[in-house]
XYZ file of C-alpha atoms in Angstrom:
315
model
C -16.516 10.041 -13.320
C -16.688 9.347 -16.766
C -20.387 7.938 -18.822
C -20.499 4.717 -20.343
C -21.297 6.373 -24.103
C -18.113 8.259 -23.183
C -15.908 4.918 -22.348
C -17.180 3.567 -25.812
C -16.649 6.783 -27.961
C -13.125 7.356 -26.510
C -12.104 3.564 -26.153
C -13.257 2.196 -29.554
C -10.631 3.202 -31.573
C -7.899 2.174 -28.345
C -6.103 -0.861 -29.690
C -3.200 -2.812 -29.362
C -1.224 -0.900 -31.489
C -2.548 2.509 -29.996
C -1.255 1.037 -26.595
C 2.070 0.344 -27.773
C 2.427 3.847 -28.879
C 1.177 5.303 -25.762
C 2.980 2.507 -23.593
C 6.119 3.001 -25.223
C 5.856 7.500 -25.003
C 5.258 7.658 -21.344
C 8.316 4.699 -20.671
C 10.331 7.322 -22.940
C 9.909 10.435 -20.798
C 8.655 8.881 -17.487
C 10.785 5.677 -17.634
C 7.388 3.909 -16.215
C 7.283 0.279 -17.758
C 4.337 -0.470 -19.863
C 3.778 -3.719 -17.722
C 3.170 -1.755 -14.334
C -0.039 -0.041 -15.706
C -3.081 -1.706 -16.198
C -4.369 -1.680 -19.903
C -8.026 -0.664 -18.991
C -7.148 1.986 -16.427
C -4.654 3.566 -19.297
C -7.730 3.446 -21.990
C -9.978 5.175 -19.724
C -7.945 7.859 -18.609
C -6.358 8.718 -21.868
C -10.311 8.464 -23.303
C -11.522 10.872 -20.794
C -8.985 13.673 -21.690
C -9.259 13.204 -24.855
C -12.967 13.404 -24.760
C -12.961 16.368 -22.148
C -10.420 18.087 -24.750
C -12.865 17.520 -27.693
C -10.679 14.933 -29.433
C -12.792 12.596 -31.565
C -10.054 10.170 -32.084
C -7.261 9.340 -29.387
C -4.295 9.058 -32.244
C -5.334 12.661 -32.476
C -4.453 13.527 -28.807
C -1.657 11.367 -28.896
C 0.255 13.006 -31.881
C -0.391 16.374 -30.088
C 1.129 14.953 -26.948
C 4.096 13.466 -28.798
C 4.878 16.958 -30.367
C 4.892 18.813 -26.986
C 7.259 18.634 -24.329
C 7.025 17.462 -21.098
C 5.871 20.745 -19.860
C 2.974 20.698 -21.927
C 0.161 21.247 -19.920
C -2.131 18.494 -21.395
C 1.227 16.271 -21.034
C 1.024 17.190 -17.186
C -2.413 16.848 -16.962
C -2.541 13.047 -18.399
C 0.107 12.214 -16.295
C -2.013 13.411 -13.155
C -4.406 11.496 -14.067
C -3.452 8.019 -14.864
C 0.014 8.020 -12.559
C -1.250 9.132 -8.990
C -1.214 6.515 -6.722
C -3.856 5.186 -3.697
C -1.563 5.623 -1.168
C -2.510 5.976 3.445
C -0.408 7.190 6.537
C 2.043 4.468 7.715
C 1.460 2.184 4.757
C 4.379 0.227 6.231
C 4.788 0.385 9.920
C 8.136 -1.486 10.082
C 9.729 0.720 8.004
C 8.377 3.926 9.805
C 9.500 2.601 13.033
C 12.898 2.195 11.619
C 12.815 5.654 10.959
C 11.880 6.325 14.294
C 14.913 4.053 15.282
C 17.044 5.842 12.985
C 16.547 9.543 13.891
C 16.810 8.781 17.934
C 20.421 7.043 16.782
C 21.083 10.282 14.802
C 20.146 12.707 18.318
C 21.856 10.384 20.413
C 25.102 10.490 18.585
C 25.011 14.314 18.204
C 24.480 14.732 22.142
C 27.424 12.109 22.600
C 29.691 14.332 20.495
C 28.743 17.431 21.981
C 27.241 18.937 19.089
C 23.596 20.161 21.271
C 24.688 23.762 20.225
C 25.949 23.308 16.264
C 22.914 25.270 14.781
C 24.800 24.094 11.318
C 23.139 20.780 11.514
C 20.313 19.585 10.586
C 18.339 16.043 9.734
C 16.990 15.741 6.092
C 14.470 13.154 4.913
C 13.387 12.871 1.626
C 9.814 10.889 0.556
C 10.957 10.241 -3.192
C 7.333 9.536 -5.355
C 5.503 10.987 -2.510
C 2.282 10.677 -4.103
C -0.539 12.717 -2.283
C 1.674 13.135 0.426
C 0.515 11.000 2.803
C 4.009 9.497 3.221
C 5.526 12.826 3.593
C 3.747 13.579 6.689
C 3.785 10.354 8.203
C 7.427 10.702 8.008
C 7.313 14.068 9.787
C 4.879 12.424 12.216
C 7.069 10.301 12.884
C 10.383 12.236 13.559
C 8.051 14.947 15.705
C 7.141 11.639 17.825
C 10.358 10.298 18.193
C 12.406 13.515 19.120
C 14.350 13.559 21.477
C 16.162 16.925 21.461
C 13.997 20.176 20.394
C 16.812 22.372 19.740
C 17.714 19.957 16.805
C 16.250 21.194 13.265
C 14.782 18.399 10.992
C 12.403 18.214 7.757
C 10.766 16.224 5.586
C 10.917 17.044 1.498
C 8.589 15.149 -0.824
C 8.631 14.774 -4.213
C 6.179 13.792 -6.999
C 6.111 13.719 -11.187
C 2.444 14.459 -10.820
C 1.160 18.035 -10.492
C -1.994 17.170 -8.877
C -0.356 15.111 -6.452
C 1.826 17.964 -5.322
C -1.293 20.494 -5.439
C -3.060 17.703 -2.859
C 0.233 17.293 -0.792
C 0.014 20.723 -0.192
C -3.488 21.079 0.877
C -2.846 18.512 3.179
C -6.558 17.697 3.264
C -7.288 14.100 4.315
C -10.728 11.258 5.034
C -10.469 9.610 7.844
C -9.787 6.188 6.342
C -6.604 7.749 4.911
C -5.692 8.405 8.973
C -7.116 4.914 9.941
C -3.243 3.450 10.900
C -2.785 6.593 13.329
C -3.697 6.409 16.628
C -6.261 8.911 18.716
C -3.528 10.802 20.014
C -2.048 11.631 17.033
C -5.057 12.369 15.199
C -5.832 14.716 17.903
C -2.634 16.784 17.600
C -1.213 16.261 14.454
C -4.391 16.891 12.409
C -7.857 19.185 13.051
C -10.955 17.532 12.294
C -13.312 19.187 9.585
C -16.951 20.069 9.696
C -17.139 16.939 6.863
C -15.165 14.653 8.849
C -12.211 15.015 6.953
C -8.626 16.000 8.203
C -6.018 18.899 8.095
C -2.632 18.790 8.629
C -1.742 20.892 11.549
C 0.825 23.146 11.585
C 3.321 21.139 13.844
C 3.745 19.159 10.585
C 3.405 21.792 7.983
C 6.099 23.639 9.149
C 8.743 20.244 8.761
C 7.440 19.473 5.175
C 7.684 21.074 1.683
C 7.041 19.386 -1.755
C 8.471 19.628 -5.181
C 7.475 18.240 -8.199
C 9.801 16.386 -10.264
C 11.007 13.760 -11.998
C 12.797 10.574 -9.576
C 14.525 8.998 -12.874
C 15.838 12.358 -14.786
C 17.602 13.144 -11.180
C 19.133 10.016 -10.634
C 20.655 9.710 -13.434
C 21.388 13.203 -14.707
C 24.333 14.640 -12.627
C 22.402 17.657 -14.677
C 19.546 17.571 -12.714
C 20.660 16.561 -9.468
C 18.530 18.408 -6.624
C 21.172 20.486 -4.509
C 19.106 20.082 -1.192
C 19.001 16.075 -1.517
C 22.919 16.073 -1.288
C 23.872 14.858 1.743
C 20.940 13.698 2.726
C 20.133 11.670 5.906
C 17.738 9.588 5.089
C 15.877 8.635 1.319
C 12.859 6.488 1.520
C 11.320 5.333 -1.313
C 8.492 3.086 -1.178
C 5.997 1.629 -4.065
C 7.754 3.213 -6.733
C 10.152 1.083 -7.889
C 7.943 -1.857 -9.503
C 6.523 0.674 -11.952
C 10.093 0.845 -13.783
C 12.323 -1.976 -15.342
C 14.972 -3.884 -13.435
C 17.924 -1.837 -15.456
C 16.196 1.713 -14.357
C 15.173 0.802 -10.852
C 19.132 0.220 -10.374
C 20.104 2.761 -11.835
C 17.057 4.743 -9.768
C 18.661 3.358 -6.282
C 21.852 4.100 -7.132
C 21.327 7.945 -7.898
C 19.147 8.175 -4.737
C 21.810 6.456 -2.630
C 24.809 8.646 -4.438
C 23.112 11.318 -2.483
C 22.621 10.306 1.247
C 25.637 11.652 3.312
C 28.225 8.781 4.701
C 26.059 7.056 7.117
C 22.550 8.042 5.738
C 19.995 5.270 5.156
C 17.712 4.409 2.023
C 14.641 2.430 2.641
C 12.600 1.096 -0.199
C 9.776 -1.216 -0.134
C 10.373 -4.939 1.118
C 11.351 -7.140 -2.115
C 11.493 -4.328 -4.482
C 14.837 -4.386 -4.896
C 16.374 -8.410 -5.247
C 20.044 -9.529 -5.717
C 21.697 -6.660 -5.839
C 22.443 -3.449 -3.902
C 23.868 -0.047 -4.271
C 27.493 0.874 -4.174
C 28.783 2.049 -1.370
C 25.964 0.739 1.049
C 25.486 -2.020 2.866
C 22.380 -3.773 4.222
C 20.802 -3.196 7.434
C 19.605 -6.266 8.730
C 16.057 -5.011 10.067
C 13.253 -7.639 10.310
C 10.506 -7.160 7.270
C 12.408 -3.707 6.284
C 14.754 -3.145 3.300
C 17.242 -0.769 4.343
C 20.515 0.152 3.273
C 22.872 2.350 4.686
C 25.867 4.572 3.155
C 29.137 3.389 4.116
C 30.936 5.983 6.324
C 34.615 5.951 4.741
C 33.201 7.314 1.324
C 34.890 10.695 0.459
C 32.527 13.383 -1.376
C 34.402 12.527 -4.594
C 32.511 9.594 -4.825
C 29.152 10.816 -5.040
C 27.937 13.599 -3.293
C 29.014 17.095 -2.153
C 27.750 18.693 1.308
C 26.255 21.845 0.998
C 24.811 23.511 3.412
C 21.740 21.960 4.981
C 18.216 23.024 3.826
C 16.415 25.240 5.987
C 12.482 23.943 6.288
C 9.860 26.900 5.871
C 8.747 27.668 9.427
């Protein structure tokens, strides 16, 4: 936590046309609308760096930072600190139960067409701006709950622009007031309790997640930079992401993501993030309190997405 005589030195100088500038050069790289982040919370953080990196004057950091690329390591390092979200385990229960919904329907369907012994297949989630991960396990929490069939493989990939958040995902550390929506039970096998109180993700979900840092906006609409493994996949939920970019971008966002679910694969986003208007080739799953789309089975792969072969989830 940053001192008060450090908010004043670093924030002083921090005015509305140093905003702008620093509004407008994370929008250009991260597509993240200047509205969506609170003016305060962007002084403070970009202060605090710049004070930690011995800047005496933030135009000074920001001209570095506007030289660099976006591998830069202080470029990185900003965004981990002023775009991680707050973020718990089933932040939406609706939504998580129509996941639940949606992968019995998926096992079902396989054991109706005989396809119990088709090692080829395999159901792929993705948690798109997965944060800290805590939505990336729930998700896996939730398929483990809801199977069905053991011999069928499934896995959950989430992905993040923020470094830190990945690192965190990955240590799968949690309090308990992150774990508050989860019941005993699954506290009790999902997770092992810490000498501090906190949590660890147990290996039951380890083994169905990974996590990848990158960029939501650059894949969706780069062909360039599309993610092989998300091709084809069964299932894209993205939640609490969308409001932080304009109207334009978050349909252009949804479109990308949905381009990439195999014919029949759902997208879920957040309810009322997305208003008048959908994504081609999908139609809406009427689903009380959950916004849900789903691909529509005739589409051929030459209108959107190839099927490689399905990712195999570290074991």
């Amino acid at each position: 936590m940053m001192s008060t005589s450090s908010v004043q030195s670093t924030r002083s100088g921090f005015d509305h046309r140093q905003a702008q500038l620093w509004q407008q050069l994370l929008e250009r790289r991260t597509g993240v609308r200047a509205a969506s982040l609170n003016l305060d919370w962007l002084a403070a953080g970009i202060g605090e760096l710049a004070d930690e990196l011995g800047f005496t004057d933030t135009m000074d950091y920001y001209r570095q930072l506007a030289c660099g690329g976006d591998n830069h390591p202080q470029w990185t390092r900003l965004l981990d600190r002023i775009l991680v979200r707050d973020t718990r385990f089933l932040r939406h229960r609706e939504s998580m139960n129509a996941v639940g919904r949606i992968w019995q329907d998926y096992q079902n369907e396989r054991q109706q067409n005989h396809q119990k012994n088709n090692s080829g297949s395999s159901f792929t989630a993705w948690s798109v701006g997965c944060s800290s991960g805590e939505e990336t396990y729930s998700l896996a929490l939730v398929l483990a709950d809801n199977c069905l069939d053991h011999q069928v493989s499934y896995g959950v990939i989430g992905m993040d622009i923020s470094a830190q958040a990945i690192a965190t995902a990955r240590n799968g550390i949690y309090s308990s007031a992150q774990l508050a929506a989860l019941s005993q039970r699954q506290r009790d096998h999902y997770f092992q309790c810490r000498k501090n109180g906190d949590y660890q993700v147990g290996e039951q979900l380890r083994r169905r997640t990974c996590f990848i840092r990158g960029n939501v906006l650059q894949v969706a609409a780069d062909s360039s930079q599309h993610i092989p493994q998300m091709q084809g996949a069964d299932l894209i939920y993205c939640q609490n992401l969308l409001p932080y970019f304009r109207r334009w971008q978050r349909q252009q966002l949804v479109a990308g993501l949905a381009a990439n679910l195999k014919p029949g694969g759902h997208l879920i986003v957040g309810p009322g993030e997305l208003a008048n208007w959908q994504p081609p080739h999908t139609e809406r799953v009427a689903e009380p309190a959950v916004q849900m789309y789903r691909r529509n089975t005739c589409i051929s792969a030459s209108a959107g997405v190839s099927h490689p072969a399905p990712m195999r989830i570290r074991k």
